[in-house]
CSV table of C-alpha atoms in Angstrom, one decimal:
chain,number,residue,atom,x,y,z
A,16,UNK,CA,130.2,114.4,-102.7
A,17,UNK,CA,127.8,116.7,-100.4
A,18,UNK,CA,128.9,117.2,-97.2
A,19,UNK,CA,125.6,118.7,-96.0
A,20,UNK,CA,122.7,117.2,-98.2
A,21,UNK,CA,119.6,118.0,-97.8
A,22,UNK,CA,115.9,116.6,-98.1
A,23,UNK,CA,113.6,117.5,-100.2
A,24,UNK,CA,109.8,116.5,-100.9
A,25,UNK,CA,110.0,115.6,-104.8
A,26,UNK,CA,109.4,118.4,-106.8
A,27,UNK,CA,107.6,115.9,-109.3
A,28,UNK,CA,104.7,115.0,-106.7
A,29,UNK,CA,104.3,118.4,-105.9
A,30,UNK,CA,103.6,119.6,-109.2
A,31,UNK,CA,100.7,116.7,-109.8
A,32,UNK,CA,99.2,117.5,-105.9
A,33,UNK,CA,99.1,121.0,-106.9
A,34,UNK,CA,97.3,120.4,-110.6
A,35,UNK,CA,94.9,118.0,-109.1
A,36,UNK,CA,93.9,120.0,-106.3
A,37,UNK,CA,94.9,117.1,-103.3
A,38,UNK,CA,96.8,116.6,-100.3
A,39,UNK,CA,100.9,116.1,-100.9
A,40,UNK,CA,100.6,113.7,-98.4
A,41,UNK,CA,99.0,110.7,-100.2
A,42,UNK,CA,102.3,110.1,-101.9
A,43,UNK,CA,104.2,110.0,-98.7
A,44,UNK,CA,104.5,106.0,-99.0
A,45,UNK,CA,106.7,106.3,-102.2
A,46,UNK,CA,110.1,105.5,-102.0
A,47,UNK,CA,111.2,108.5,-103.9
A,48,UNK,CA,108.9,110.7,-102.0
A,49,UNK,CA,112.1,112.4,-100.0
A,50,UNK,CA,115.1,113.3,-102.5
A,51,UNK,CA,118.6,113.9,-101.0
A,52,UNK,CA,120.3,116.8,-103.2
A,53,UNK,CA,123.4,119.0,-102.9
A,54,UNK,CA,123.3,122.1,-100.4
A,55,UNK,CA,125.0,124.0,-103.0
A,56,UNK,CA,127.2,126.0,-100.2
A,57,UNK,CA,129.8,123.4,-98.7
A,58,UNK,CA,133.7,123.3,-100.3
A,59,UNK,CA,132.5,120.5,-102.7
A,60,UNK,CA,129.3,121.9,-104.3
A,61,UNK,CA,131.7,125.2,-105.0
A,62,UNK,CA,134.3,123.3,-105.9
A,63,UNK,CA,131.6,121.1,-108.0
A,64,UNK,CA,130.1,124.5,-109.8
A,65,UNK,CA,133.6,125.9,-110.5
A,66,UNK,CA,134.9,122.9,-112.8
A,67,UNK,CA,131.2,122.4,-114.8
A,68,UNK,CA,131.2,126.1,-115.1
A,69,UNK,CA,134.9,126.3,-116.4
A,70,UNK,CA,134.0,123.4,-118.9
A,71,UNK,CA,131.2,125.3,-120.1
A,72,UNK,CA,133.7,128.4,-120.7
A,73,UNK,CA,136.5,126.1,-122.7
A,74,UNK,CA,133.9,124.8,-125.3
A,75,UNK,CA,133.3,128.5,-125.6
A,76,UNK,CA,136.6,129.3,-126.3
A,77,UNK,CA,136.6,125.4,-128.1
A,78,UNK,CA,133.8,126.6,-130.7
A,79,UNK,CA,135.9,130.4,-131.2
A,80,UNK,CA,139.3,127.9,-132.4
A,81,UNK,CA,140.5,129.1,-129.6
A,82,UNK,CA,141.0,132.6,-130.5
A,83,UNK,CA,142.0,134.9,-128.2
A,84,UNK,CA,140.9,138.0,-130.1
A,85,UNK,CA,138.9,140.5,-128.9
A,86,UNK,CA,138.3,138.1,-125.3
A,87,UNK,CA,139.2,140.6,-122.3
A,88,UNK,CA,140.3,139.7,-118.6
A,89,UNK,CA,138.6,142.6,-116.5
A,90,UNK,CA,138.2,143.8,-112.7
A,91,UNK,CA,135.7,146.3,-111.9
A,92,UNK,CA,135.2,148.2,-108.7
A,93,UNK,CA,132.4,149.8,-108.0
A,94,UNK,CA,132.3,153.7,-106.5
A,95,UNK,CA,130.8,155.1,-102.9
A,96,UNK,CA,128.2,156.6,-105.0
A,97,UNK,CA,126.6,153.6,-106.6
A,98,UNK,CA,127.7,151.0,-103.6
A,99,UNK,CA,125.1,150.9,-101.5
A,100,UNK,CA,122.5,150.5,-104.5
A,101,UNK,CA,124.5,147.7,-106.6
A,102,UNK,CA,125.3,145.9,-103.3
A,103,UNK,CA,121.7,144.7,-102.8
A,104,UNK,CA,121.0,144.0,-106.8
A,105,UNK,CA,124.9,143.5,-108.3
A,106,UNK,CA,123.2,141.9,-111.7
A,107,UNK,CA,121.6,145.4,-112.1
A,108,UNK,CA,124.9,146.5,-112.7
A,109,UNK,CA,126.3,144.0,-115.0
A,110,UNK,CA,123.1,144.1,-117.2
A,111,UNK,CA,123.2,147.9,-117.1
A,112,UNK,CA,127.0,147.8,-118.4
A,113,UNK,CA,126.6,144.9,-121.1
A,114,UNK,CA,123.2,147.6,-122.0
A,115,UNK,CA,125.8,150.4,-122.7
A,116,UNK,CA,128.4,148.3,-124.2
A,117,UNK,CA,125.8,147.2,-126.7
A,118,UNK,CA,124.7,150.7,-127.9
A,119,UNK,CA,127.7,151.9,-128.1
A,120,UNK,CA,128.2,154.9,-130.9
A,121,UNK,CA,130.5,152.4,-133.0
A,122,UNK,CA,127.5,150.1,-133.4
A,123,UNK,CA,125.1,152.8,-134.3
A,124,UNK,CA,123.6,153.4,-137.9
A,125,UNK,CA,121.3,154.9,-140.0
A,126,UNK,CA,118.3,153.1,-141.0
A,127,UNK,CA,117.8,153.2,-145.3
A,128,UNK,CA,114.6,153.2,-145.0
A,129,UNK,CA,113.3,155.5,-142.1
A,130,UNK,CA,116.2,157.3,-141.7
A,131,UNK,CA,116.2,156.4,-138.1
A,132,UNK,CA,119.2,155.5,-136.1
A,133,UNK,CA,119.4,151.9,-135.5
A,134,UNK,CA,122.2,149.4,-133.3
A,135,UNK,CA,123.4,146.8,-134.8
A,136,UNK,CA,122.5,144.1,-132.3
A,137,UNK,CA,125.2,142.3,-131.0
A,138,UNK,CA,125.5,138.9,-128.8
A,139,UNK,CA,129.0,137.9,-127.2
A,140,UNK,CA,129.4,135.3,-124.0
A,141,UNK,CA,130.4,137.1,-120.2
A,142,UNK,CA,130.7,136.0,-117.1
A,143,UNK,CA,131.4,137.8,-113.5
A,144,UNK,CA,132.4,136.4,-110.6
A,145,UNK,CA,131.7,138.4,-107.4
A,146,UNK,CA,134.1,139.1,-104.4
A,147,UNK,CA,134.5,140.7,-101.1
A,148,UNK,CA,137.9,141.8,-100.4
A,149,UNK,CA,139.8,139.9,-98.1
A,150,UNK,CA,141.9,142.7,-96.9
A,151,UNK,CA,145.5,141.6,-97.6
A,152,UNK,CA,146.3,144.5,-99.9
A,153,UNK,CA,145.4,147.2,-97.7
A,154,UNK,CA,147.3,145.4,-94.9
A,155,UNK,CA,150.5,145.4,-96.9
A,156,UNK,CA,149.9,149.0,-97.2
A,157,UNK,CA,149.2,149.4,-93.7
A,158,UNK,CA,145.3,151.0,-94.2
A,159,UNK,CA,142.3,149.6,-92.7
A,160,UNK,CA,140.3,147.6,-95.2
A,161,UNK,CA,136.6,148.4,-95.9
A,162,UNK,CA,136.3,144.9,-97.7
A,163,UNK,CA,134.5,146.0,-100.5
A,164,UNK,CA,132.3,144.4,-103.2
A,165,UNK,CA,134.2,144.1,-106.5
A,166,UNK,CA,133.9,141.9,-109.5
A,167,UNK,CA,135.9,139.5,-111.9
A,168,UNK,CA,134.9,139.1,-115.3
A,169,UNK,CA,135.6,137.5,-118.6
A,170,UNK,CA,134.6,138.8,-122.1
A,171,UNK,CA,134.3,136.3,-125.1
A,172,UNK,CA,134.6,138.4,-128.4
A,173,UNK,CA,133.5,141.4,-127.7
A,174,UNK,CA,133.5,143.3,-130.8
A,175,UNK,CA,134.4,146.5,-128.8
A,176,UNK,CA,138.5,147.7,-128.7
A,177,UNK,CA,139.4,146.8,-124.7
A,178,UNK,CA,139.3,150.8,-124.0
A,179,UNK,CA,135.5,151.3,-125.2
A,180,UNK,CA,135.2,148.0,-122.6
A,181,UNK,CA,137.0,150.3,-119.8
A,182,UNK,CA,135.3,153.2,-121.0
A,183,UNK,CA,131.6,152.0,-120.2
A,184,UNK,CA,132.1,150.9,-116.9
A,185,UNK,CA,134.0,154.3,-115.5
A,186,UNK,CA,130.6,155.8,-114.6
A,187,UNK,CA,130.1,153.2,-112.0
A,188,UNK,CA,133.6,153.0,-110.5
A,189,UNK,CA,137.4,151.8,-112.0
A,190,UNK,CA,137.7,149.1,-113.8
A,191,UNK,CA,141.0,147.2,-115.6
A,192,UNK,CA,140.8,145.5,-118.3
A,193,UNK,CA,143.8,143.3,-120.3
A,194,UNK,CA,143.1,141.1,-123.6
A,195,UNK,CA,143.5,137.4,-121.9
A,196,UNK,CA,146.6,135.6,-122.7
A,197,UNK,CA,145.5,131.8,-122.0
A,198,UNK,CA,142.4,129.3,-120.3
A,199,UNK,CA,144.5,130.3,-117.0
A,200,UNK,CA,143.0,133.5,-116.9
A,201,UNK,CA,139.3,132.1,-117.0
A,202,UNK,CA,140.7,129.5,-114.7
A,203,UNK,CA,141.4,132.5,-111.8
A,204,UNK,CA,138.3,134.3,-112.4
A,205,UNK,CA,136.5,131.0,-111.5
A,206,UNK,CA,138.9,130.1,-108.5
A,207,UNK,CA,136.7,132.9,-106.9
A,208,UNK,CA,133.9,130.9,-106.8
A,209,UNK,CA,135.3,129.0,-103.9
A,210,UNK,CA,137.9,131.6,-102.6
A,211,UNK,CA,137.1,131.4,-98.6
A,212,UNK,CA,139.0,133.4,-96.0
A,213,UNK,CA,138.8,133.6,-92.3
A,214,UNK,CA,137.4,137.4,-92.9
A,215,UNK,CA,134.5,137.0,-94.5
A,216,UNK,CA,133.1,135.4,-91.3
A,217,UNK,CA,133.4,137.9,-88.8
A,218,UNK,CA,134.5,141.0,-90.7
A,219,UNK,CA,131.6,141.9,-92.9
A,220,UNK,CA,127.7,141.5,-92.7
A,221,UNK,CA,125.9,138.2,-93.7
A,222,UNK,CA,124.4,139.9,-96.5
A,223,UNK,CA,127.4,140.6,-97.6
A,224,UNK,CA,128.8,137.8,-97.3
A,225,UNK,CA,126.7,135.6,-99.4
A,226,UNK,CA,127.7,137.9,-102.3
A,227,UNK,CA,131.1,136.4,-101.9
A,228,UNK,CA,132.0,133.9,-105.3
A,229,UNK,CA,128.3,134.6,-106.6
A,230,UNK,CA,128.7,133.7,-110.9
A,231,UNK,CA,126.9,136.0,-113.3
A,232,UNK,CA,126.8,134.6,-116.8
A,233,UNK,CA,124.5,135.6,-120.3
A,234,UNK,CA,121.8,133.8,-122.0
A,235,UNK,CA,123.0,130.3,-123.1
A,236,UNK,CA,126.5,130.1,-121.6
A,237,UNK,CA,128.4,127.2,-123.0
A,238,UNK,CA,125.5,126.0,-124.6
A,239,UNK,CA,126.1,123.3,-128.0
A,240,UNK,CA,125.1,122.8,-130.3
A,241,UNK,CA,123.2,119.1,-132.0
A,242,UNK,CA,126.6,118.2,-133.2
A,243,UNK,CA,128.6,118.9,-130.3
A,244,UNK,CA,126.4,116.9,-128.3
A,245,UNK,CA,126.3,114.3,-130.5
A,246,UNK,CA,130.2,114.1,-129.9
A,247,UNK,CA,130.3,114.5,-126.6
A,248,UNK,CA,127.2,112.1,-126.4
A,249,UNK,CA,130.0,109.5,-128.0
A,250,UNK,CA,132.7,110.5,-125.8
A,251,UNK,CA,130.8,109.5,-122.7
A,252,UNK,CA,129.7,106.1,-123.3
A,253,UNK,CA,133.4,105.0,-124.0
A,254,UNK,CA,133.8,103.9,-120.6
A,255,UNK,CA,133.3,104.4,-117.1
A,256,UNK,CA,135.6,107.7,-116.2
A,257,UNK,CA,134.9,109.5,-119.8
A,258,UNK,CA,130.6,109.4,-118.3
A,259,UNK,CA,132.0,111.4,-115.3
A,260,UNK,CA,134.8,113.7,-116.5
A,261,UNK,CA,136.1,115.1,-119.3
A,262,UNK,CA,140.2,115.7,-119.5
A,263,UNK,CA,141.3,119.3,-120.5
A,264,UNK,CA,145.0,119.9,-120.9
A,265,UNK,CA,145.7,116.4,-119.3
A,266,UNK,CA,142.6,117.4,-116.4
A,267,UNK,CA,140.2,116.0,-114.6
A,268,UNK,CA,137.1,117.9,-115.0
A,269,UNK,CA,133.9,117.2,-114.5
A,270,UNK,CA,131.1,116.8,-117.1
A,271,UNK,CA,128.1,119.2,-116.8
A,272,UNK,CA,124.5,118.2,-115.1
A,273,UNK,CA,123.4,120.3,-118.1
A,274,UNK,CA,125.1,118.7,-120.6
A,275,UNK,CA,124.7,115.1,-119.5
A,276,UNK,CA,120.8,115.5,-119.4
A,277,UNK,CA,121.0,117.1,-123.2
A,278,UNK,CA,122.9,114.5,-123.8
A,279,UNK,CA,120.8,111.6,-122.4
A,280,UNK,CA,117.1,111.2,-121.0
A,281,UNK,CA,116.5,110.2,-117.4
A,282,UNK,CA,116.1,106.6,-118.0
A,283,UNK,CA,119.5,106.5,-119.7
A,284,UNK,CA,121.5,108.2,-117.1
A,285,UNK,CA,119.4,106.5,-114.4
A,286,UNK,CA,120.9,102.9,-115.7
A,287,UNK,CA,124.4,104.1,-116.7
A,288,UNK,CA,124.5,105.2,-113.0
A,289,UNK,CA,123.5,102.1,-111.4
A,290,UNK,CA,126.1,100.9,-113.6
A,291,UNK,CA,129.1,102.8,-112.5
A,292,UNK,CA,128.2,104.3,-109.2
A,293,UNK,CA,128.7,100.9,-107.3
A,294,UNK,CA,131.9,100.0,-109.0
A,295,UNK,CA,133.1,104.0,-108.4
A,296,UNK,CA,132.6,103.7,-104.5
A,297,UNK,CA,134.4,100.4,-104.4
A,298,UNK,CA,137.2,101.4,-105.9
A,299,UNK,CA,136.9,104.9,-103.9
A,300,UNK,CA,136.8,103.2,-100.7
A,301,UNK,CA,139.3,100.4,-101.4
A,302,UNK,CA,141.9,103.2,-102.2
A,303,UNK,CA,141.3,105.8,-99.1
A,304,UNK,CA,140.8,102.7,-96.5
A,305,UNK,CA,143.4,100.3,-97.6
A,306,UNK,CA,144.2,99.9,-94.2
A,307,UNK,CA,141.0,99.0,-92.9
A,308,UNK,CA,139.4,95.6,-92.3
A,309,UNK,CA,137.8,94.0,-94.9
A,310,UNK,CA,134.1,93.8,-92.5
A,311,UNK,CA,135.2,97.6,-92.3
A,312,UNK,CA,135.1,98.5,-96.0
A,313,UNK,CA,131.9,96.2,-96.5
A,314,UNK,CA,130.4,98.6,-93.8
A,315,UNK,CA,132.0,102.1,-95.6
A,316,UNK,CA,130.9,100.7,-98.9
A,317,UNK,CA,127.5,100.1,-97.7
A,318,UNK,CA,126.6,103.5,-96.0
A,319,UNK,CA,128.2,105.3,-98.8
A,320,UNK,CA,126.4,103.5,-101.3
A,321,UNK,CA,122.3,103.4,-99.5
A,322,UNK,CA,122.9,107.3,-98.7
C-alpha cells in the first residue's frame, strides 16, 4: 500500500470539460471527482514496480521455453566524453545502441531486386535499469568516488554473438557482458529499481538522483498474447489470492495493472475488488494487530478500508 498517495482531479471529467468547452468545476459534487493514486516514489510503489515488471520478464522468458540462448546479462558504463550529454537524455543512449546493434554488418544483405543493401530487421525484448554509484567500490580501494551514472541491462535473444553486444557499446564507454545463467540474474538487474543508499541523498545532485533505478524497456515488453490471457484470465478467478498474485518458483508476485485490465474490463475488476478488498484488510489487520482490542481493529479496519 501507498505510503504517500496523492489526489488527483479525475482524469475522466477532465477529458469531457475539456471537449465540451465548460468549467471542471460543475463536476466537483461527484463522489469520484478526487481519485487517491500511488506516488509512484515511496519503498512500496518501487517495490510494487519491481515484482510486476519482473513478471512481465518471466513470461518473456515463459513464451522462449525458457531458453537461455542468446539472452545476455550486461553493465555498461558510460565515458567522460559522452557523460554529460547522456546524463540529461540516458534513453538516447540505449536507443542509439539497440540502433547499431540492429544494423549490424552480420544482418546486412543485398537486395535481388535493386541490388541495394538491405538489414534484415530484427525485434528482440531489453530492458535497462539505471544507477548511480554508491561508492563502496572505490572505498574498498581507497579512491574518492565520482558516483557515476551506469546502467544494468538484460537482453532476450539477441541474435548477435555476446562480443558483437560488447562491441557496439565500446564507443560510448565499457561495457561487460556474460550469457545469463538463471531468472536470478533478471531478478538483480531489477533489485536496482529500489536500491536506496544514504549517498544518494547528499552526495550527488537532485537531478541526478532521480536517474537512480529509472527502467528502460522496448515496445511491448511482456506483452501476451489472446491465449495467454485467456489462461491467466482462468488463473485469476480461482480464488481470492490467485486475483492478486501469481506464485513463481514457490513466490509471491504480484499480477500486473496491465495485465489485469487486458484481462478484465473496469466493471469486472471494480466488483471482484469490492469482493476481496474488505475480506483482504480483515485478515491483514487481524494478523499484524492480534494484540489489539477488538473496538481497536474495528477502528484500523475502518480507516484502512474508507481511505
Amino acid at each position: 500500500m501507498c505510503q504517500k498517495p496523492l489526489r488527483v482531479v479525475n482524469p475522466h471529467y477532465k477529458k469531457i470539460a475539456k471537449a465540451q468547452h465548460f468549467d471542471l468545476r460543475v463536476f466537483s459534487g461527484m463522489e469520484d471527482y478526487f481519485l487517491r493514486v500511488p506516488c509512484g516514489e515511496c519503498a512500496d510503489c518501487l517495490n510494487k514496480r519491481r515484482q510486476e515488471w519482473f513478471v512481465r520478464a518471466y513470461n518473456i522468458m515463459k513464451r522462449r521455453g525458457f531458453d537461455l540462448s542468446n539472452t545476455y546479462f550486461c553493465t555498461f558504463t558510460l565515458k567522460p566524453e559522452v557523460y554529460a550529454e547522456y546524463c540529461k537524455e540516458p534513453y538516447k543512449a540505449i536507443r542509439r545502441y539497440i540502433d547499431r546493434l540492429r544494423k549490424d554488418k552480420s544482418l546486412r544483405y543485398k537486395d535481388p531486386v535493386t541490388k541495394r543493401y538491405r538489414y534484415r530487421k530484427i525485434r528482440f525484448p531489453f530492458l535497462f535499469v539505471s544507477e548511480v554509484a554508491d561508492g563502496k567500490r572505490a572505498k574498498q580501494r581507497g579512491i574518492p568516488s565520482s558516483h557515476r551514472l551506469h546502467f544494468h541491462a538484460i537482453m532476450f535473444g539477441c541474435p548477435l554473438p555476446w562480443w558483437t553486444v560488447r562491441y557496439h557499446w565500446l564507443q560510448y564507454g565499457l561495457a561487460w557482458v556474460d550469457p545469463l545463467r538463471s531468472m536470478a540474474g533478471v531478478r538483480y538487474v531489477m533489485k536496482y529499481i529500489t536500491k536506496d543508499d544514504p549517498v544518494h541523498y547528499g552526495s550527488i545532485s537532485e537531478d541526478l538522483k532521480k536517474l537512480n533505478g529509472r527502467l528502460y524497456v522496448s515496445h511491448g515488453f511482456g506483452r501476451l498474447s489472446d491465449s495467454e490471457l485467456k489462461e491467466l484470465a482462468s488463473y485469476m478467478m480461482q480464488n481470492m489470492k490467485s486475483w492478486f498474485c501469481i506464485l513463481i518458483n514457490n513466490h509471491s508476485y504480484r499480477i500486473p495493472r496491465y495485465y489485469r485490465t487486458k484481462c478484465f474490463n473496469k466493471a469486472q475488476i471494480k466488483c471482484r475488488n469490492d469482493s476481496y478488498i474488505p475480506l483482504m484488510l480483515r485478515d491483514l489487520v487481524n494478523k499484524k494487530f492480534k494484540n489489539r482490542t477488538f473496538r481497536q481493529k474495528e477502528l484500523i479496519y475502518q480507516s484502512l478500508l474508507w481511505q
